[in-house]
PDB file of C-alpha atoms in Angstrom:
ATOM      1  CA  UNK A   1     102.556  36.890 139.563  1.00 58.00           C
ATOM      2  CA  UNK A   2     104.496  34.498 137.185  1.00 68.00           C
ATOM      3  CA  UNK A   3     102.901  36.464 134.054  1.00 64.00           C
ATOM      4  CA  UNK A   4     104.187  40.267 135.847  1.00 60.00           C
ATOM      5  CA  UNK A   5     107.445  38.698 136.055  1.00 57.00           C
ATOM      6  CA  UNK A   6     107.349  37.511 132.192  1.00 64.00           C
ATOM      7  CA  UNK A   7     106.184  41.195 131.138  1.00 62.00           C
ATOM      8  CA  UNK A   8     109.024  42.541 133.328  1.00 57.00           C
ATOM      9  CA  UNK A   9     111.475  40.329 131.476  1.00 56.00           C
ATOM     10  CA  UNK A  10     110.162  41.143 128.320  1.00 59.00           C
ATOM     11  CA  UNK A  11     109.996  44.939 128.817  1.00 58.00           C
ATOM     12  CA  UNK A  12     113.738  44.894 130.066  1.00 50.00           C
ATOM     13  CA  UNK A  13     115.228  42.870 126.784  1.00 49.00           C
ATOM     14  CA  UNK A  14     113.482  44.893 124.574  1.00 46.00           C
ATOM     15  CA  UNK A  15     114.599  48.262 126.666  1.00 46.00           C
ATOM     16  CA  UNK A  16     118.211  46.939 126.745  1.00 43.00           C
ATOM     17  CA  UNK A  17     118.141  46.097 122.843  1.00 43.00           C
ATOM     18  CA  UNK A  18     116.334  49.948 122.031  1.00 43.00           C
ATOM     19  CA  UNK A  19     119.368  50.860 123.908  1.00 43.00           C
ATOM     20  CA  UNK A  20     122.104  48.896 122.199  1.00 45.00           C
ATOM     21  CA  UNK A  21     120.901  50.225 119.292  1.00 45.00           C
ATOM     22  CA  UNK A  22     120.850  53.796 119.376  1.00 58.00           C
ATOM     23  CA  UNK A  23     124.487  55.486 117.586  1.00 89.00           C
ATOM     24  CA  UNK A  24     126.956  56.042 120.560  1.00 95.00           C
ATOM     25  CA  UNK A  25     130.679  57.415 121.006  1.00 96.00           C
ATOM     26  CA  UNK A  26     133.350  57.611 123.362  1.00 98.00           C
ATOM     27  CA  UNK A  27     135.844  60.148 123.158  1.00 97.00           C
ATOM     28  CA  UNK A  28     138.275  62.658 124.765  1.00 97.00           C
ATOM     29  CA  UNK A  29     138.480  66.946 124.907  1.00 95.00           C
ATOM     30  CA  UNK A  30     141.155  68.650 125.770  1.00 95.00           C
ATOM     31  CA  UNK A  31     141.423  72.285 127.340  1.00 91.00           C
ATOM     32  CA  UNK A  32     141.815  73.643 130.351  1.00 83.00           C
ATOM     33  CA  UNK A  33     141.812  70.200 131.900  1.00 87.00           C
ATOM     34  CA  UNK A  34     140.616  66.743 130.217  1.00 92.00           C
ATOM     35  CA  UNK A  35     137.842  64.784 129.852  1.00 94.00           C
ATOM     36  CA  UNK A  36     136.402  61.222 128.741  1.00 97.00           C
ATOM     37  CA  UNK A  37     133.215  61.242 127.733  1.00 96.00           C
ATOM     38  CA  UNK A  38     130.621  58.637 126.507  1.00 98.00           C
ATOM     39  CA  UNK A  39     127.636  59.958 124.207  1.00 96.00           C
ATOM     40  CA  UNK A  40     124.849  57.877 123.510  1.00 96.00           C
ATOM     41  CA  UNK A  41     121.915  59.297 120.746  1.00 95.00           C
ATOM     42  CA  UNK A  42     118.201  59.325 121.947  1.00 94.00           C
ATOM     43  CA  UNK A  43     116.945  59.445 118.648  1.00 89.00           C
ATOM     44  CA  UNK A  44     118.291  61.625 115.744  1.00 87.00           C
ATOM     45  CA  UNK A  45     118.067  65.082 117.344  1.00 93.00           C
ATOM     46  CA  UNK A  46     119.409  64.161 120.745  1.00 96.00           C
ATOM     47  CA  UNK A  47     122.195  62.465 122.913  1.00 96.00           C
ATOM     48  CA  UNK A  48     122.925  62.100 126.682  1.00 97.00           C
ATOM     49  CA  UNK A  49     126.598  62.778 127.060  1.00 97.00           C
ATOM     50  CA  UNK A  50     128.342  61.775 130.335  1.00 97.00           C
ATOM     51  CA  UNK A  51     132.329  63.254 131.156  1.00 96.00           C
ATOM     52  CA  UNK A  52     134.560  62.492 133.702  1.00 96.00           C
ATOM     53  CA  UNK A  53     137.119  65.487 134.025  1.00 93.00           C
ATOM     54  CA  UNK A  54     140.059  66.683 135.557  1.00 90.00           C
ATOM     55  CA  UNK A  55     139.015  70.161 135.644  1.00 84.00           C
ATOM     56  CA  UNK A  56     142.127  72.471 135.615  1.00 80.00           C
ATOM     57  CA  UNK A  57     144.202  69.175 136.424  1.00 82.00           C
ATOM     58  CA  UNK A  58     143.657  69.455 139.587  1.00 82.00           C
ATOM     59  CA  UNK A  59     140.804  67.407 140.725  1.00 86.00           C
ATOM     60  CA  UNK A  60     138.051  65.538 139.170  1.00 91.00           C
ATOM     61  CA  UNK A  61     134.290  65.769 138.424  1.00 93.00           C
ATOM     62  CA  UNK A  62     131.934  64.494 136.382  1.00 95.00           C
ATOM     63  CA  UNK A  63     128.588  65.995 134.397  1.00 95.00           C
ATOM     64  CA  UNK A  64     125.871  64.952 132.288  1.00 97.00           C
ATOM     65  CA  UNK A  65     123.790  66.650 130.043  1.00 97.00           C
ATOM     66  CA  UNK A  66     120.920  66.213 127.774  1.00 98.00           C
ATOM     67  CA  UNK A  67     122.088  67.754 124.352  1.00 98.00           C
ATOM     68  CA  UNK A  68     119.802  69.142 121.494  1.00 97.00           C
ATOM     69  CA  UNK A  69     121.484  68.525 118.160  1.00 95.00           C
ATOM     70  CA  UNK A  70     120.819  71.336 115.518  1.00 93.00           C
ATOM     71  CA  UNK A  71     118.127  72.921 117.575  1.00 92.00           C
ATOM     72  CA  UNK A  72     115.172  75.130 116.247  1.00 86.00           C
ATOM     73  CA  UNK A  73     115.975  73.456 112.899  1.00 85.00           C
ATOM     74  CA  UNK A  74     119.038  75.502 112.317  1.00 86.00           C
ATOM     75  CA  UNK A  75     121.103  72.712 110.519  1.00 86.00           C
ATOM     76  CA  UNK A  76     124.329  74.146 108.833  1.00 84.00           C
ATOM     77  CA  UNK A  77     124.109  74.189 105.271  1.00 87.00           C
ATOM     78  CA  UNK A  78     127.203  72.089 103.900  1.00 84.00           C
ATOM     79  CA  UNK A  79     127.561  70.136 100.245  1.00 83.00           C
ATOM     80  CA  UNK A  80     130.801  68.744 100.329  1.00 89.00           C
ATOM     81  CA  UNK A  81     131.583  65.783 102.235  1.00 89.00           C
ATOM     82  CA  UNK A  82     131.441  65.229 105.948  1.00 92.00           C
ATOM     83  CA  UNK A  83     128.612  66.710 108.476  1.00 91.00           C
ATOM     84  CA  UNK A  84     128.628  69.629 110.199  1.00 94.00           C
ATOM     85  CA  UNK A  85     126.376  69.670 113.130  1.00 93.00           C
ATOM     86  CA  UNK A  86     125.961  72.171 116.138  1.00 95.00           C
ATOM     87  CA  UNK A  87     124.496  71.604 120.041  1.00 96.00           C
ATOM     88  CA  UNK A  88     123.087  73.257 122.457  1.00 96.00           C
ATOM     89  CA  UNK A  89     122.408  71.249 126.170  1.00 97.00           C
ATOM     90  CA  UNK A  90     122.008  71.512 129.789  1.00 98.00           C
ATOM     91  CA  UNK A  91     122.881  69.168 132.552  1.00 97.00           C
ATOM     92  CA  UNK A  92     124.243  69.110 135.843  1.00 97.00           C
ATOM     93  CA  UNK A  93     128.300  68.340 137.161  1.00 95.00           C
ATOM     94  CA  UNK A  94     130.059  67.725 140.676  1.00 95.00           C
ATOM     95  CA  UNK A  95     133.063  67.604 141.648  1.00 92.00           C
ATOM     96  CA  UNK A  96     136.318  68.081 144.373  1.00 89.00           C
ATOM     97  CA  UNK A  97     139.307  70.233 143.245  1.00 84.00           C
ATOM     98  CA  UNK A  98     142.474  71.503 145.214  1.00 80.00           C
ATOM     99  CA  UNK A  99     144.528  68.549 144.908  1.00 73.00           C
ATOM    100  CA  UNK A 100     147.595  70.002 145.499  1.00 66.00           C
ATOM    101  CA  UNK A 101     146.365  71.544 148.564  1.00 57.00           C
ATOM    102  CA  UNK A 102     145.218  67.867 150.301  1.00 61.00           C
ATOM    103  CA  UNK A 103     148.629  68.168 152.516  1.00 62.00           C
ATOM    104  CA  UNK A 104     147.352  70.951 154.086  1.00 58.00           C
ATOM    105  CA  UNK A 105     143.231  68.525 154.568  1.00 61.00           C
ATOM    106  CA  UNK A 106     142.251  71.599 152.100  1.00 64.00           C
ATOM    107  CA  UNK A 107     140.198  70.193 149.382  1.00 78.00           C
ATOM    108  CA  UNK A 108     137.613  72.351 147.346  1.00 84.00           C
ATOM    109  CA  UNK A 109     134.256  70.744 145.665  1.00 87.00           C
ATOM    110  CA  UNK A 110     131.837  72.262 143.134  1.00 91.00           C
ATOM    111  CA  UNK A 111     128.106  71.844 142.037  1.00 94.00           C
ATOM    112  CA  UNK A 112     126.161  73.231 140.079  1.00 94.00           C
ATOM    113  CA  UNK A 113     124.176  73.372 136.521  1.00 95.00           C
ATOM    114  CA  UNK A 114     126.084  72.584 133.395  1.00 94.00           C
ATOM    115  CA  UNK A 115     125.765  74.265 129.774  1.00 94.00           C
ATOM    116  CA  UNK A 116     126.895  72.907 126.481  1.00 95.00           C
ATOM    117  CA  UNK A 117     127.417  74.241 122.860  1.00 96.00           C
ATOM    118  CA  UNK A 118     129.101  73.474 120.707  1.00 95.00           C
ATOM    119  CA  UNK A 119     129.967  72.467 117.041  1.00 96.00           C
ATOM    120  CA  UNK A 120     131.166  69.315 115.575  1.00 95.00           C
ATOM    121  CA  UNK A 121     132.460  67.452 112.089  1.00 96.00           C
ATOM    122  CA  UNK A 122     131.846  63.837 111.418  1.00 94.00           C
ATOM    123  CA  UNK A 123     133.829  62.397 108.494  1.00 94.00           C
ATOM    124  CA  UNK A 124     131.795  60.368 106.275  1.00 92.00           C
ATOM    125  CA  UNK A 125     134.538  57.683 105.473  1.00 92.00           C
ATOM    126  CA  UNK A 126     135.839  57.236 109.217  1.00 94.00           C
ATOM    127  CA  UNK A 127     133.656  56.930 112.190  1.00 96.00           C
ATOM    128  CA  UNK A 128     135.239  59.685 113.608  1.00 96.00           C
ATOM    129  CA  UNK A 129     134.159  63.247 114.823  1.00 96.00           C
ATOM    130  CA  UNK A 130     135.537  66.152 115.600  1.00 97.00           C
ATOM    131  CA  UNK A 131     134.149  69.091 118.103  1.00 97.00           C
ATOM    132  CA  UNK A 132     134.613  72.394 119.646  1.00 97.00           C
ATOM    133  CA  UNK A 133     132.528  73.235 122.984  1.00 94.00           C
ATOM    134  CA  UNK A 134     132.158  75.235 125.493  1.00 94.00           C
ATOM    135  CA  UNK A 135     131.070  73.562 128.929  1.00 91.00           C
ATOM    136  CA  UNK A 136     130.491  76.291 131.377  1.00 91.00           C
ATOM    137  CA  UNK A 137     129.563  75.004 135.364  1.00 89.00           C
ATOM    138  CA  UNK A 138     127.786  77.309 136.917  1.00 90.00           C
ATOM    139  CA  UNK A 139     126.663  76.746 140.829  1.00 91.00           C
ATOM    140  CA  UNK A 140     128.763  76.819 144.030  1.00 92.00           C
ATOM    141  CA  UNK A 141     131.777  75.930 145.303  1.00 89.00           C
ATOM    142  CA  UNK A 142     133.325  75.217 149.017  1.00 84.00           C
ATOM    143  CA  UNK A 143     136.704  74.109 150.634  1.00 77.00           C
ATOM    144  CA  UNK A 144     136.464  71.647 152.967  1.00 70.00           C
ATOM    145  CA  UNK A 145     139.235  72.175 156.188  1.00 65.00           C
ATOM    146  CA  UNK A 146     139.688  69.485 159.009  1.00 61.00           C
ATOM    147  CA  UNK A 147     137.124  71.237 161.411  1.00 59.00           C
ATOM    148  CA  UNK A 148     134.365  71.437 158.991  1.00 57.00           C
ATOM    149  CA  UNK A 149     134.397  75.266 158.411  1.00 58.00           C
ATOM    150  CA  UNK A 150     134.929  77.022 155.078  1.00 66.00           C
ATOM    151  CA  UNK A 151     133.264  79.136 153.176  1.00 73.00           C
ATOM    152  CA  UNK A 152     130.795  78.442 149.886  1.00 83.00           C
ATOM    153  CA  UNK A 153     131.010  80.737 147.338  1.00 82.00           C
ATOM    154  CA  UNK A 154     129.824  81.150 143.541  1.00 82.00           C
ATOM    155  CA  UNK A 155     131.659  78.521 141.599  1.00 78.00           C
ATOM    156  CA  UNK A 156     132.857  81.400 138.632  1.00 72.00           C
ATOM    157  CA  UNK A 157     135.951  79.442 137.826  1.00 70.00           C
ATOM    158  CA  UNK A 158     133.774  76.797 136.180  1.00 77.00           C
ATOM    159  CA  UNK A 159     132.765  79.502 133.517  1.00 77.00           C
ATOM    160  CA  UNK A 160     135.971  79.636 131.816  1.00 73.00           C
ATOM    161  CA  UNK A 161     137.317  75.835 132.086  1.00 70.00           C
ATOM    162  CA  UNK A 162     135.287  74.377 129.849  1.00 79.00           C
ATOM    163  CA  UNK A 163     136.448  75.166 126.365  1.00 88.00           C
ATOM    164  CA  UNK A 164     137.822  72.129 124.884  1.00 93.00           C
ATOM    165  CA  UNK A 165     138.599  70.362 121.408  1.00 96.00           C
ATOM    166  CA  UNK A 166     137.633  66.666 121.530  1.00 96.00           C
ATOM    167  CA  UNK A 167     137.511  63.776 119.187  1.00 97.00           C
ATOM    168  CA  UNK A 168     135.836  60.900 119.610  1.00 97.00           C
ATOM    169  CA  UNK A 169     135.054  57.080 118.553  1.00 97.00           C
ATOM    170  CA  UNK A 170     131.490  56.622 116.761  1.00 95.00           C
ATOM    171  CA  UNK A 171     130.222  53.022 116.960  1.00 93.00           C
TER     172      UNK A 171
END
């Protein structure tokens, strides 16, 4: 018992200190809506980025995905200073919308399967990045009256939201 407890202990320091280690950033994008996001790499080829929105600023939501950096070893060629890199990821988002409608007890939410691509520049000289993505949401959506009835539909709105410019922190 007392030496399962010691492994545990062990095993969750070093996990927390892999962790700590890996190349992260925190950021924001801007679009249709806004969005903070924290990115942390899982290796050099991938990152786990995590967003808290305010889709069409009017609601909020939050997604995660698992991103692919430079997939299929299709790295864009660049000399000069700087990095170009480009991402491709899937995930999955939630979220309640309508806002403006919560006078009326008339509040929409969404879920659904997220999709990201997108491009990005990191400086060499700042730790700084900039990107262009597109985020699209694709599931259902519902609107949620005072006696429990409404209707669920296919969430297409969240195709065409998520195009954003963001910068972000690296540390």
């Amino acid at each position: 018992m007392k030496k399962s407890l010691i492994l545990a202990a062990i095993l969750a320091v070093v996990s927390v200190g892999a962790a700590i280690a890996q190349p992260r950033a925190v950021g924001v994008n801007i679009g249709y809506g806004f969005s903070a996001s924290y990115q942390h790499s899982i290796g050099e080829a991938n990152l786990v980025d995590v967003s808290l929105e305010l889709p069409c600023f009017d609601g909020i939501g939050a997604t995660a995905t698992y991103d692919w950096i430079n997939p299929f070893g299709t790295a864009i060629p660049w000399d000069y200073a700087g990095q170009w890199d480009w991402y491709l990821g899937v995930g999955a988002g939630a979220g309640l919308y309508g806002f403006e409608g919560m006078k009326y007890n008339l509040v929409g939410w969404y879920v659904g399967a997220v999709g990201h691509v997108g491009v990005s520049y990191q400086f060499d000289n700042l730790p700084l990045q900039l990107s262009a993505d597109w985020r699209p949401n694709i599931g259902i959506s519902g609107l949620s009256t005072p006696h429990g009835s409404g209707a669920i539909d296919f969430n297409a709105t969240g195709l065409y939201s998520g195009i954003t410019i963001g910068v972000r922190y690296l540390f």
